[in-house]
Amino acid sequence: MEKRTITIKNKTGLHARPAALFVQTAGKFLSEITVKKDDKEVNAKSIMGIMALGVSQGDEVTIIARGEDEKEAVEALVDLLENKLNEE
């Protein structure tokens, strides 16, 4: 299991387009990937799940991956979030 906690920096959090980009990236990996915020944990490959978390700027989330490419999956998703989901 690979796990990392990160603070969301982009202005819109994980809503609409950023959520879609996050889910699309998660879908590239074979591992089971979940995102945890507070006491809620959802499938990182589910747009409805990610949007239901209601992640806003400044929120802390934990990305958890289990599987053969878990390390690469967590690195790619953390990278995406650290780069503010490619926002200008």
PDB file of N, CA and C in Angstrom:
ATOM      1  N   MET A   1       0.837  -1.188   0.000  1.00  0.00           N
ATOM      2  CA  MET A   1       0.000   0.000   0.000  1.00  0.00           C
ATOM      3  C   MET A   1       0.877   1.245   0.000  1.00  0.00           C
ATOM      4  N   GLU A   2       0.506   2.200  -0.835  1.00  0.00           N
ATOM      5  CA  GLU A   2       1.197   3.483  -0.929  1.00  0.00           C
ATOM      6  C   GLU A   2       0.193   4.562  -0.524  1.00  0.00           C
ATOM      7  N   LYS A   3       0.655   5.533   0.274  1.00  0.00           N
ATOM      8  CA  LYS A   3      -0.273   6.523   0.815  1.00  0.00           C
ATOM      9  C   LYS A   3       0.423   7.869   0.967  1.00  0.00           C
ATOM     10  N   ARG A   4      -0.254   8.953   0.558  1.00  0.00           N
ATOM     11  CA  ARG A   4       0.295  10.310   0.731  1.00  0.00           C
ATOM     12  C   ARG A   4      -0.828  11.271   1.062  1.00  0.00           C
ATOM     13  N   THR A   5      -0.551  12.218   1.940  1.00  0.00           N
ATOM     14  CA  THR A   5      -1.512  13.261   2.287  1.00  0.00           C
ATOM     15  C   THR A   5      -1.012  14.566   1.695  1.00  0.00           C
ATOM     16  N   ILE A   6      -1.939  15.337   1.122  1.00  0.00           N
ATOM     17  CA  ILE A   6      -1.580  16.581   0.455  1.00  0.00           C
ATOM     18  C   ILE A   6      -2.661  17.629   0.699  1.00  0.00           C
ATOM     19  N   THR A   7      -2.256  18.888   0.718  1.00  0.00           N
ATOM     20  CA  THR A   7      -3.195  20.000   0.849  1.00  0.00           C
ATOM     21  C   THR A   7      -3.511  20.520  -0.548  1.00  0.00           C
ATOM     22  N   ILE A   8      -4.784  20.694  -0.843  1.00  0.00           N
ATOM     23  CA  ILE A   8      -5.224  21.156  -2.164  1.00  0.00           C
ATOM     24  C   ILE A   8      -4.930  22.646  -2.305  1.00  0.00           C
ATOM     25  N   LYS A   9      -4.235  23.001  -3.392  1.00  0.00           N
ATOM     26  CA  LYS A   9      -3.813  24.381  -3.596  1.00  0.00           C
ATOM     27  C   LYS A   9      -4.636  25.121  -4.648  1.00  0.00           C
ATOM     28  N   ASN A  10      -5.221  24.398  -5.607  1.00  0.00           N
ATOM     29  CA  ASN A  10      -5.923  25.105  -6.677  1.00  0.00           C
ATOM     30  C   ASN A  10      -7.216  25.744  -6.175  1.00  0.00           C
ATOM     31  N   LYS A  11      -7.598  26.857  -6.813  1.00  0.00           N
ATOM     32  CA  LYS A  11      -8.714  27.683  -6.356  1.00  0.00           C
ATOM     33  C   LYS A  11     -10.051  26.958  -6.321  1.00  0.00           C
ATOM     34  N   THR A  12     -10.296  26.095  -7.281  1.00  0.00           N
ATOM     35  CA  THR A  12     -11.614  25.444  -7.374  1.00  0.00           C
ATOM     36  C   THR A  12     -11.677  24.105  -6.662  1.00  0.00           C
ATOM     37  N   GLY A  13     -10.585  23.676  -6.042  1.00  0.00           N
ATOM     38  CA  GLY A  13     -10.582  22.374  -5.375  1.00  0.00           C
ATOM     39  C   GLY A  13     -10.722  21.251  -6.388  1.00  0.00           C
ATOM     40  N   LEU A  14     -11.468  20.207  -6.020  1.00  0.00           N
ATOM     41  CA  LEU A  14     -11.674  19.083  -6.943  1.00  0.00           C
ATOM     42  C   LEU A  14     -13.131  19.080  -7.413  1.00  0.00           C
ATOM     43  N   HIS A  15     -13.487  20.077  -8.208  1.00  0.00           N
ATOM     44  CA  HIS A  15     -14.837  20.196  -8.729  1.00  0.00           C
ATOM     45  C   HIS A  15     -14.788  20.236 -10.254  1.00  0.00           C
ATOM     46  N   ALA A  16     -15.797  19.682 -10.899  1.00  0.00           N
ATOM     47  CA  ALA A  16     -15.974  19.715 -12.356  1.00  0.00           C
ATOM     48  C   ALA A  16     -14.710  19.326 -13.138  1.00  0.00           C
ATOM     49  N   ARG A  17     -14.109  20.277 -13.876  1.00  0.00           N
ATOM     50  CA  ARG A  17     -12.970  19.959 -14.731  1.00  0.00           C
ATOM     51  C   ARG A  17     -11.789  19.378 -13.960  1.00  0.00           C
ATOM     52  N   PRO A  18     -11.391  19.970 -12.821  1.00  0.00           N
ATOM     53  CA  PRO A  18     -10.277  19.371 -12.077  1.00  0.00           C
ATOM     54  C   PRO A  18     -10.582  17.946 -11.605  1.00  0.00           C
ATOM     55  N   ALA A  19     -11.825  17.702 -11.205  1.00  0.00           N
ATOM     56  CA  ALA A  19     -12.211  16.353 -10.769  1.00  0.00           C
ATOM     57  C   ALA A  19     -12.117  15.377 -11.928  1.00  0.00           C
ATOM     58  N   ALA A  20     -12.569  15.811 -13.102  1.00  0.00           N
ATOM     59  CA  ALA A  20     -12.516  14.953 -14.292  1.00  0.00           C
ATOM     60  C   ALA A  20     -11.071  14.620 -14.651  1.00  0.00           C
ATOM     61  N   LEU A  21     -10.185  15.593 -14.570  1.00  0.00           N
ATOM     62  CA  LEU A  21      -8.768  15.384 -14.863  1.00  0.00           C
ATOM     63  C   LEU A  21      -8.148  14.423 -13.849  1.00  0.00           C
ATOM     64  N   PHE A  22      -8.514  14.572 -12.594  1.00  0.00           N
ATOM     65  CA  PHE A  22      -8.008  13.693 -11.537  1.00  0.00           C
ATOM     66  C   PHE A  22      -8.463  12.248 -11.777  1.00  0.00           C
ATOM     67  N   VAL A  23      -9.756  12.069 -12.065  1.00  0.00           N
ATOM     68  CA  VAL A  23     -10.320  10.733 -12.305  1.00  0.00           C
ATOM     69  C   VAL A  23      -9.699  10.103 -13.556  1.00  0.00           C
ATOM     70  N   GLN A  24      -9.511  10.906 -14.587  1.00  0.00           N
ATOM     71  CA  GLN A  24      -8.901  10.417 -15.830  1.00  0.00           C
ATOM     72  C   GLN A  24      -7.477   9.910 -15.558  1.00  0.00           C
ATOM     73  N   THR A  25      -6.725  10.637 -14.750  1.00  0.00           N
ATOM     74  CA  THR A  25      -5.364  10.230 -14.403  1.00  0.00           C
ATOM     75  C   THR A  25      -5.390   8.945 -13.578  1.00  0.00           C
ATOM     76  N   ALA A  26      -6.279   8.880 -12.596  1.00  0.00           N
ATOM     77  CA  ALA A  26      -6.390   7.682 -11.748  1.00  0.00           C
ATOM     78  C   ALA A  26      -6.744   6.452 -12.581  1.00  0.00           C
ATOM     79  N   GLY A  27      -7.569   6.645 -13.604  1.00  0.00           N
ATOM     80  CA  GLY A  27      -8.012   5.549 -14.468  1.00  0.00           C
ATOM     81  C   GLY A  27      -6.909   4.913 -15.291  1.00  0.00           C
ATOM     82  N   LYS A  28      -5.769   5.561 -15.386  1.00  0.00           N
ATOM     83  CA  LYS A  28      -4.640   5.027 -16.157  1.00  0.00           C
ATOM     84  C   LYS A  28      -3.903   3.917 -15.408  1.00  0.00           C
ATOM     85  N   PHE A  29      -4.228   3.731 -14.135  1.00  0.00           N
ATOM     86  CA  PHE A  29      -3.500   2.766 -13.318  1.00  0.00           C
ATOM     87  C   PHE A  29      -4.358   1.552 -12.972  1.00  0.00           C
ATOM     88  N   LEU A  30      -3.699   0.418 -12.792  1.00  0.00           N
ATOM     89  CA  LEU A  30      -4.383  -0.835 -12.463  1.00  0.00           C
ATOM     90  C   LEU A  30      -4.740  -0.921 -10.987  1.00  0.00           C
ATOM     91  N   SER A  31      -4.000  -0.231 -10.155  1.00  0.00           N
ATOM     92  CA  SER A  31      -4.214  -0.293  -8.705  1.00  0.00           C
ATOM     93  C   SER A  31      -5.593   0.212  -8.303  1.00  0.00           C
ATOM     94  N   GLU A  32      -6.034  -0.269  -7.151  1.00  0.00           N
ATOM     95  CA  GLU A  32      -7.247   0.268  -6.531  1.00  0.00           C
ATOM     96  C   GLU A  32      -6.805   1.552  -5.832  1.00  0.00           C
ATOM     97  N   ILE A  33      -7.446   2.661  -6.163  1.00  0.00           N
ATOM     98  CA  ILE A  33      -7.030   3.956  -5.618  1.00  0.00           C
ATOM     99  C   ILE A  33      -8.229   4.612  -4.938  1.00  0.00           C
ATOM    100  N   THR A  34      -8.012   5.088  -3.724  1.00  0.00           N
ATOM    101  CA  THR A  34      -9.066   5.801  -3.011  1.00  0.00           C
ATOM    102  C   THR A  34      -8.540   7.152  -2.549  1.00  0.00           C
ATOM    103  N   VAL A  35      -9.488   8.067  -2.343  1.00  0.00           N
ATOM    104  CA  VAL A  35      -9.162   9.390  -1.820  1.00  0.00           C
ATOM    105  C   VAL A  35      -9.953   9.564  -0.537  1.00  0.00           C
ATOM    106  N   LYS A  36      -9.267  10.006   0.500  1.00  0.00           N
ATOM    107  CA  LYS A  36      -9.911  10.161   1.803  1.00  0.00           C
ATOM    108  C   LYS A  36      -9.852  11.621   2.231  1.00  0.00           C
ATOM    109  N   LYS A  37     -11.009  12.137   2.655  1.00  0.00           N
ATOM    110  CA  LYS A  37     -11.091  13.485   3.229  1.00  0.00           C
ATOM    111  C   LYS A  37     -11.921  13.360   4.493  1.00  0.00           C
ATOM    112  N   ASP A  38     -11.344  13.784   5.591  1.00  0.00           N
ATOM    113  CA  ASP A  38     -11.995  13.640   6.897  1.00  0.00           C
ATOM    114  C   ASP A  38     -12.360  12.173   7.120  1.00  0.00           C
ATOM    115  N   ASP A  39     -13.630  11.862   7.290  1.00  0.00           N
ATOM    116  CA  ASP A  39     -14.021  10.466   7.531  1.00  0.00           C
ATOM    117  C   ASP A  39     -14.630   9.804   6.306  1.00  0.00           C
ATOM    118  N   LYS A  40     -14.569  10.478   5.145  1.00  0.00           N
ATOM    119  CA  LYS A  40     -15.118   9.911   3.900  1.00  0.00           C
ATOM    120  C   LYS A  40     -13.985   9.378   3.023  1.00  0.00           C
ATOM    121  N   GLU A  41     -14.223   8.217   2.426  1.00  0.00           N
ATOM    122  CA  GLU A  41     -13.249   7.623   1.508  1.00  0.00           C
ATOM    123  C   GLU A  41     -13.995   7.181   0.253  1.00  0.00           C
ATOM    124  N   VAL A  42     -13.499   7.602  -0.921  1.00  0.00           N
ATOM    125  CA  VAL A  42     -14.164   7.276  -2.188  1.00  0.00           C
ATOM    126  C   VAL A  42     -13.177   6.713  -3.205  1.00  0.00           C
ATOM    127  N   ASN A  43     -13.724   6.066  -4.209  1.00  0.00           N
ATOM    128  CA  ASN A  43     -12.949   5.531  -5.321  1.00  0.00           C
ATOM    129  C   ASN A  43     -12.426   6.701  -6.158  1.00  0.00           C
ATOM    130  N   ALA A  44     -11.109   6.760  -6.357  1.00  0.00           N
ATOM    131  CA  ALA A  44     -10.495   7.852  -7.117  1.00  0.00           C
ATOM    132  C   ALA A  44     -10.836   7.797  -8.600  1.00  0.00           C
ATOM    133  N   LYS A  45     -11.397   6.696  -9.055  1.00  0.00           N
ATOM    134  CA  LYS A  45     -11.752   6.545 -10.468  1.00  0.00           C
ATOM    135  C   LYS A  45     -13.222   6.878 -10.723  1.00  0.00           C
ATOM    136  N   SER A  46     -13.905   7.381  -9.702  1.00  0.00           N
ATOM    137  CA  SER A  46     -15.321   7.728  -9.802  1.00  0.00           C
ATOM    138  C   SER A  46     -15.509   9.236  -9.731  1.00  0.00           C
ATOM    139  N   ILE A  47     -15.967   9.830 -10.828  1.00  0.00           N
ATOM    140  CA  ILE A  47     -16.179  11.287 -10.854  1.00  0.00           C
ATOM    141  C   ILE A  47     -17.214  11.701  -9.811  1.00  0.00           C
ATOM    142  N   MET A  48     -18.260  10.909  -9.656  1.00  0.00           N
ATOM    143  CA  MET A  48     -19.303  11.238  -8.675  1.00  0.00           C
ATOM    144  C   MET A  48     -18.748  11.149  -7.252  1.00  0.00           C
ATOM    145  N   GLY A  49     -17.908  10.140  -7.008  1.00  0.00           N
ATOM    146  CA  GLY A  49     -17.300   9.984  -5.692  1.00  0.00           C
ATOM    147  C   GLY A  49     -16.398  11.156  -5.350  1.00  0.00           C
ATOM    148  N   ILE A  50     -15.557  11.543  -6.289  1.00  0.00           N
ATOM    149  CA  ILE A  50     -14.616  12.652  -6.061  1.00  0.00           C
ATOM    150  C   ILE A  50     -15.391  13.949  -5.812  1.00  0.00           C
ATOM    151  N   MET A  51     -16.406  14.203  -6.629  1.00  0.00           N
ATOM    152  CA  MET A  51     -17.176  15.432  -6.463  1.00  0.00           C
ATOM    153  C   MET A  51     -17.972  15.421  -5.158  1.00  0.00           C
ATOM    154  N   ALA A  52     -18.405  14.242  -4.728  1.00  0.00           N
ATOM    155  CA  ALA A  52     -19.169  14.119  -3.481  1.00  0.00           C
ATOM    156  C   ALA A  52     -18.323  14.453  -2.244  1.00  0.00           C
ATOM    157  N   LEU A  53     -17.008  14.339  -2.372  1.00  0.00           N
ATOM    158  CA  LEU A  53     -16.131  14.688  -1.245  1.00  0.00           C
ATOM    159  C   LEU A  53     -16.174  16.185  -0.944  1.00  0.00           C
ATOM    160  N   GLY A  54     -16.488  16.980  -1.957  1.00  0.00           N
ATOM    161  CA  GLY A  54     -16.546  18.423  -1.756  1.00  0.00           C
ATOM    162  C   GLY A  54     -15.209  19.022  -1.368  1.00  0.00           C
ATOM    163  N   VAL A  55     -14.157  18.646  -2.077  1.00  0.00           N
ATOM    164  CA  VAL A  55     -12.805  19.116  -1.757  1.00  0.00           C
ATOM    165  C   VAL A  55     -12.607  20.554  -2.256  1.00  0.00           C
ATOM    166  N   SER A  56     -12.238  21.435  -1.335  1.00  0.00           N
ATOM    167  CA  SER A  56     -12.005  22.842  -1.650  1.00  0.00           C
ATOM    168  C   SER A  56     -10.541  23.200  -1.423  1.00  0.00           C
ATOM    169  N   GLN A  57     -10.160  24.391  -1.887  1.00  0.00           N
ATOM    170  CA  GLN A  57      -8.797  24.875  -1.680  1.00  0.00           C
ATOM    171  C   GLN A  57      -8.499  24.886  -0.185  1.00  0.00           C
ATOM    172  N   GLY A  58      -7.340  24.381   0.190  1.00  0.00           N
ATOM    173  CA  GLY A  58      -6.916  24.349   1.584  1.00  0.00           C
ATOM    174  C   GLY A  58      -7.270  23.053   2.310  1.00  0.00           C
ATOM    175  N   ASP A  59      -8.134  22.230   1.704  1.00  0.00           N
ATOM    176  CA  ASP A  59      -8.494  20.941   2.315  1.00  0.00           C
ATOM    177  C   ASP A  59      -7.341  19.959   2.196  1.00  0.00           C
ATOM    178  N   GLU A  60      -7.272  19.052   3.155  1.00  0.00           N
ATOM    179  CA  GLU A  60      -6.257  18.013   3.140  1.00  0.00           C
ATOM    180  C   GLU A  60      -6.909  16.699   2.717  1.00  0.00           C
ATOM    181  N   VAL A  61      -6.297  16.018   1.743  1.00  0.00           N
ATOM    182  CA  VAL A  61      -6.793  14.713   1.295  1.00  0.00           C
ATOM    183  C   VAL A  61      -5.662  13.703   1.342  1.00  0.00           C
ATOM    184  N   THR A  62      -6.028  12.444   1.495  1.00  0.00           N
ATOM    185  CA  THR A  62      -5.049  11.360   1.478  1.00  0.00           C
ATOM    186  C   THR A  62      -5.362  10.470   0.291  1.00  0.00           C
ATOM    187  N   ILE A  63      -4.342  10.199  -0.508  1.00  0.00           N
ATOM    188  CA  ILE A  63      -4.473   9.307  -1.663  1.00  0.00           C
ATOM    189  C   ILE A  63      -3.874   7.970  -1.254  1.00  0.00           C
ATOM    190  N   ILE A  64      -4.670   6.918  -1.409  1.00  0.00           N
ATOM    191  CA  ILE A  64      -4.244   5.570  -1.015  1.00  0.00           C
ATOM    192  C   ILE A  64      -4.365   4.649  -2.222  1.00  0.00           C
ATOM    193  N   ALA A  65      -3.291   3.939  -2.538  1.00  0.00           N
ATOM    194  CA  ALA A  65      -3.317   3.005  -3.674  1.00  0.00           C
ATOM    195  C   ALA A  65      -2.832   1.636  -3.223  1.00  0.00           C
ATOM    196  N   ARG A  66      -3.499   0.609  -3.760  1.00  0.00           N
ATOM    197  CA  ARG A  66      -3.108  -0.775  -3.489  1.00  0.00           C
ATOM    198  C   ARG A  66      -3.072  -1.513  -4.819  1.00  0.00           C
ATOM    199  N   GLY A  67      -1.912  -2.087  -5.131  1.00  0.00           N
ATOM    200  CA  GLY A  67      -1.805  -2.841  -6.380  1.00  0.00           C
ATOM    201  C   GLY A  67      -0.416  -2.771  -6.954  1.00  0.00           C
ATOM    202  N   GLU A  68      -0.290  -3.353  -8.139  1.00  0.00           N
ATOM    203  CA  GLU A  68       1.040  -3.487  -8.735  1.00  0.00           C
ATOM    204  C   GLU A  68       1.694  -2.170  -9.135  1.00  0.00           C
ATOM    205  N   ASP A  69       0.904  -1.136  -9.451  1.00  0.00           N
ATOM    206  CA  ASP A  69       1.491   0.156  -9.827  1.00  0.00           C
ATOM    207  C   ASP A  69       1.125   1.253  -8.812  1.00  0.00           C
ATOM    208  N   GLU A  70       0.957   0.844  -7.548  1.00  0.00           N
ATOM    209  CA  GLU A  70       0.511   1.766  -6.494  1.00  0.00           C
ATOM    210  C   GLU A  70       1.423   2.975  -6.317  1.00  0.00           C
ATOM    211  N   LYS A  71       2.721   2.746  -6.346  1.00  0.00           N
ATOM    212  CA  LYS A  71       3.669   3.851  -6.141  1.00  0.00           C
ATOM    213  C   LYS A  71       3.568   4.877  -7.268  1.00  0.00           C
ATOM    214  N   GLU A  72       3.524   4.398  -8.499  1.00  0.00           N
ATOM    215  CA  GLU A  72       3.418   5.283  -9.665  1.00  0.00           C
ATOM    216  C   GLU A  72       2.090   6.038  -9.647  1.00  0.00           C
ATOM    217  N   ALA A  73       1.025   5.363  -9.241  1.00  0.00           N
ATOM    218  CA  ALA A  73      -0.304   5.985  -9.196  1.00  0.00           C
ATOM    219  C   ALA A  73      -0.327   7.145  -8.208  1.00  0.00           C
ATOM    220  N   VAL A  74       0.168   6.903  -7.006  1.00  0.00           N
ATOM    221  CA  VAL A  74       0.175   7.955  -5.978  1.00  0.00           C
ATOM    222  C   VAL A  74       1.059   9.115  -6.427  1.00  0.00           C
ATOM    223  N   GLU A  75       2.230   8.811  -6.987  1.00  0.00           N
ATOM    224  CA  GLU A  75       3.136   9.864  -7.457  1.00  0.00           C
ATOM    225  C   GLU A  75       2.476  10.723  -8.529  1.00  0.00           C
ATOM    226  N   ALA A  76       1.794  10.081  -9.491  1.00  0.00           N
ATOM    227  CA  ALA A  76       1.154  10.817 -10.582  1.00  0.00           C
ATOM    228  C   ALA A  76       0.031  11.714 -10.068  1.00  0.00           C
ATOM    229  N   LEU A  77      -0.766  11.210  -9.133  1.00  0.00           N
ATOM    230  CA  LEU A  77      -1.891  11.995  -8.619  1.00  0.00           C
ATOM    231  C   LEU A  77      -1.422  13.134  -7.712  1.00  0.00           C
ATOM    232  N   VAL A  78      -0.402  12.877  -6.896  1.00  0.00           N
ATOM    233  CA  VAL A  78       0.152  13.935  -6.051  1.00  0.00           C
ATOM    234  C   VAL A  78       0.779  15.003  -6.937  1.00  0.00           C
ATOM    235  N   ASP A  79       1.490  14.583  -7.970  1.00  0.00           N
ATOM    236  CA  ASP A  79       2.094  15.498  -8.935  1.00  0.00           C
ATOM    237  C   ASP A  79       1.027  16.405  -9.548  1.00  0.00           C
ATOM    238  N   LEU A  80      -0.072  15.798  -9.957  1.00  0.00           N
ATOM    239  CA  LEU A  80      -1.177  16.539 -10.561  1.00  0.00           C
ATOM    240  C   LEU A  80      -1.711  17.589  -9.582  1.00  0.00           C
ATOM    241  N   LEU A  81      -1.921  17.187  -8.334  1.00  0.00           N
ATOM    242  CA  LEU A  81      -2.442  18.115  -7.329  1.00  0.00           C
ATOM    243  C   LEU A  81      -1.433  19.198  -6.967  1.00  0.00           C
ATOM    244  N   GLU A  82      -0.158  18.845  -6.912  1.00  0.00           N
ATOM    245  CA  GLU A  82       0.874  19.840  -6.595  1.00  0.00           C
ATOM    246  C   GLU A  82       1.041  20.870  -7.692  1.00  0.00           C
ATOM    247  N   ASN A  83       0.720  20.475  -8.917  1.00  0.00           N
ATOM    248  CA  ASN A  83       0.787  21.408 -10.047  1.00  0.00           C
ATOM    249  C   ASN A  83      -0.538  22.128 -10.251  1.00  0.00           C
ATOM    250  N   LYS A  84      -1.348  22.153  -9.186  1.00  0.00           N
ATOM    251  CA  LYS A  84      -2.630  22.862  -9.174  1.00  0.00           C
ATOM    252  C   LYS A  84      -3.524  22.442 -10.326  1.00  0.00           C
ATOM    253  N   LEU A  85      -3.466  21.172 -10.701  1.00  0.00           N
ATOM    254  CA  LEU A  85      -4.313  20.602 -11.749  1.00  0.00           C
ATOM    255  C   LEU A  85      -4.230  21.412 -13.040  1.00  0.00           C
ATOM    256  N   ASN A  86      -3.015  21.869 -13.334  1.00  0.00           N
ATOM    257  CA  ASN A  86      -2.717  22.615 -14.569  1.00  0.00           C
ATOM    258  C   ASN A  86      -3.486  23.913 -14.698  1.00  0.00           C
ATOM    259  N   GLU A  87      -3.907  24.512 -13.581  1.00  0.00           N
ATOM    260  CA  GLU A  87      -4.576  25.803 -13.634  1.00  0.00           C
ATOM    261  C   GLU A  87      -3.562  26.893 -13.924  1.00  0.00           C
ATOM    262  N   GLU A  88      -4.030  27.920 -14.557  1.00  0.00           N
ATOM    263  CA  GLU A  88      -3.172  29.077 -14.855  1.00  0.00           C
ATOM    264  C   GLU A  88      -2.993  29.896 -13.612  1.00  0.00           C
TER     265      GLU A  88
END
